[in-house]
């Protein structure tokens, strides 16, 4: 499962020295000099960013408030910060956050930095991976037409197998009144018609399906494996990060930020770890076709917080991560994940230019796997041309079966001292 | 066929109930925000309630017709006129070939619906004609109507002079305060008792920058339970962060400290808690609320929400057409 690491354009990524005030990126940044000193390396997410953002917001609203039409409604444009905020909102317009009351200190250090994310003992990861499952799933109402089933409260594969397994059973069982399901990492949404089935009856039906559900370990699922040529530490995501730093707020460049938080040697080490595993497509959402994926090799599990505030644009095909999830941006979109790579291969195609889209305009299905294969700019451009003239052939293996028992067996034999 | 003379602020093709069944690929349902007015508009011109019609937001369009058509206007009052003469709302009327339907800025409510006997003829995209602006799909070329476009209409013989019974018309209030029903959950146990009380007792102001993806609210700060603050790091660093989960349409998403009601074009998944959900029967109020108006929330049970829904379904039937 672990594949060899290929050379990539690591040198192209210009390291940014945040302690050097002459650095280009810092010059662009409009933070006052006193704040700059304090925040060169520490990121205070609770104070100065909020006030900076407020200024930006009022600046934008001044520009926009001249015409009534614009205040009331503006057509969504992902490059337009104001309208973007509706789409991917955040808390920054509410500066009166009472930190002590919220006791966020467990998640953000008192000086505003992030706590260390890596447990000292890497062996913890073996036991961690199958923890946090509730003995009984929780059934939670979402208004009159939706039900949320929560299987646990951690992000792990077992929970996603459960969610995908139950989703498949619901499809097969063809319960009257159930429109659709949306399995996610640790939970699943069921969309139903209350005219056909009551809330309690639906829960009873789902409980009985869960009872009949085979032990997860025996589950074998069809799982396609896609290889995605990816330029890591690429110029395009770097440009998006620089633009964010210049226009919105200072932050450490994403690859270095992840490297530091996860206690890796350097960005090259980060690339080796990130590309050293296959990723399991847990769910599609937020944007049509956008895959939320998790690393199958626990040794490659990295963690990173999301942007705060989010980015206004991300290049199409950018690879990024937030929490422990990796995603590919199907289009030029706003976003909150830390970004560090780009693939030329489209993952959604409304025009259905390629065979793989004949069943759906979205490439992925839950249960697929993705392997990011580091490539250089030449290869990227070659593939990009093939995509343009529609001659590109997706690098995928269709017939794979994924056995959870075999997977667990593989996990138990892993060398946790291996260095990527 | 009609020609778009003035596009209005945002006039889009929607059908009912929209693009259902594609949540797991990341598509929200879209469809009309005030489906009560929308369905009645369709019934007036003799259509099925599901037919594609226009949703006009805040300022309506000006449309020139190339053939005789039976149409109806329901929802927000944008003072519709045909060739300069006011026409009644909640009633089917005839517009003749060469005549112009003109709608202005709303005097009551936020969204007006124009239905056409035979519906709008546009290509279905994933089984629905509803416009989903964010991804540029559905409707006419994936976006709101634009000046100069010509939009084909279906052919059907509607009857003119059909009206909606007065007691079946949603009461669009101009008081500036809306009482909006909410159902607790799915993540209500992330707010503590004080947070819950604050949410229910507060008057929330609808922010100007609210649209078909989300309604942002201004109001007090909410407090959390241990669940929000003592959790594994993959949930995220804010108290309102949760491991990415599917969102119910109508979910009141707590993004940091800003509640955002996820409406018809909202994201299907994300990493913020949803302590309350606006049930489908109350969506028409969201559709008709204007920025800077106030929301007061009233908690109801799942069962009550489902009863409201059936009640609304029975109102949106031919029994209401006279």
PDB file of N, CA and C in Angstrom, chain A residues 107 153-155, chain B residues 227 229-237 241 243:
ATOM      1  N   UNK A 107      -8.113  24.584  23.373  1.00  0.00           N
ATOM      2  CA  UNK A 107      -7.857  24.389  21.946  1.00  0.00           C
ATOM      3  C   UNK A 107      -6.960  25.454  21.353  1.00  0.00           C
ATOM      4  N   UNK A 153     -17.613  10.243  18.112  1.00  0.00           N
ATOM      5  CA  UNK A 153     -17.187  11.637  18.094  1.00  0.00           C
ATOM      6  C   UNK A 153     -15.701  11.815  17.827  1.00  0.00           C
ATOM      7  N   UNK A 154     -15.145  10.928  17.027  1.00  0.00           N
ATOM      8  CA  UNK A 154     -13.790  11.135  16.547  1.00  0.00           C
ATOM      9  C   UNK A 154     -13.801  10.921  15.041  1.00  0.00           C
ATOM     10  N   UNK A 155     -12.709  11.331  14.386  1.00  0.00           N
ATOM     11  CA  UNK A 155     -12.627  11.144  12.953  1.00  0.00           C
ATOM     12  C   UNK A 155     -11.836   9.863  12.732  1.00  0.00           C
TER      13      UNK A 155
ATOM     14  N   UNK B 227     -19.012  19.738  25.958  1.00  0.00           N
ATOM     15  CA  UNK B 227     -18.863  19.065  24.656  1.00  0.00           C
ATOM     16  C   UNK B 227     -18.131  19.930  23.634  1.00  0.00           C
ATOM     17  N   UNK B 229     -15.965  22.319  24.299  1.00  0.00           N
ATOM     18  CA  UNK B 229     -14.629  22.785  24.661  1.00  0.00           C
ATOM     19  C   UNK B 229     -13.663  21.651  24.965  1.00  0.00           C
ATOM     20  N   UNK B 230     -14.198  20.484  25.283  1.00  0.00           N
ATOM     21  CA  UNK B 230     -13.337  19.365  25.603  1.00  0.00           C
ATOM     22  C   UNK B 230     -13.561  18.268  24.578  1.00  0.00           C
ATOM     23  N   UNK B 231     -12.796  18.325  23.494  1.00  0.00           N
ATOM     24  CA  UNK B 231     -13.058  17.403  22.383  1.00  0.00           C
ATOM     25  C   UNK B 231     -11.748  17.106  21.670  1.00  0.00           C
ATOM     26  N   UNK B 232     -11.757  16.073  20.839  1.00  0.00           N
ATOM     27  CA  UNK B 232     -10.522  15.701  20.143  1.00  0.00           C
ATOM     28  C   UNK B 232     -10.165  16.780  19.113  1.00  0.00           C
ATOM     29  N   UNK B 233      -8.868  16.945  18.824  1.00  0.00           N
ATOM     30  CA  UNK B 233      -8.446  18.088  17.993  1.00  0.00           C
ATOM     31  C   UNK B 233      -9.032  18.083  16.581  1.00  0.00           C
ATOM     32  N   UNK B 234      -9.400  16.908  16.046  1.00  0.00           N
ATOM     33  CA  UNK B 234      -9.904  16.935  14.665  1.00  0.00           C
ATOM     34  C   UNK B 234     -11.264  17.637  14.551  1.00  0.00           C
ATOM     35  N   UNK B 235     -11.906  17.932  15.693  1.00  0.00           N
ATOM     36  CA  UNK B 235     -13.131  18.727  15.632  1.00  0.00           C
ATOM     37  C   UNK B 235     -12.834  20.142  15.156  1.00  0.00           C
ATOM     38  N   UNK B 236     -11.642  20.635  15.499  1.00  0.00           N
ATOM     39  CA  UNK B 236     -11.319  22.025  15.191  1.00  0.00           C
ATOM     40  C   UNK B 236     -11.148  22.793  16.477  1.00  0.00           C
ATOM     41  N   UNK B 237     -10.707  24.047  16.351  1.00  0.00           N
ATOM     42  CA  UNK B 237     -10.261  24.786  17.524  1.00  0.00           C
ATOM     43  C   UNK B 237     -11.314  25.684  18.143  1.00  0.00           C
ATOM     44  N   UNK B 241     -16.825  24.378  16.456  1.00  0.00           N
ATOM     45  CA  UNK B 241     -16.338  23.432  15.435  1.00  0.00           C
ATOM     46  C   UNK B 241     -16.691  21.998  15.813  1.00  0.00           C
ATOM     47  N   UNK B 243     -16.544  17.798  14.016  1.00  0.00           N
ATOM     48  CA  UNK B 243     -16.069  16.998  12.883  1.00  0.00           C
ATOM     49  C   UNK B 243     -17.064  17.165  11.741  1.00  0.00           C
TER      50      UNK B 243
END
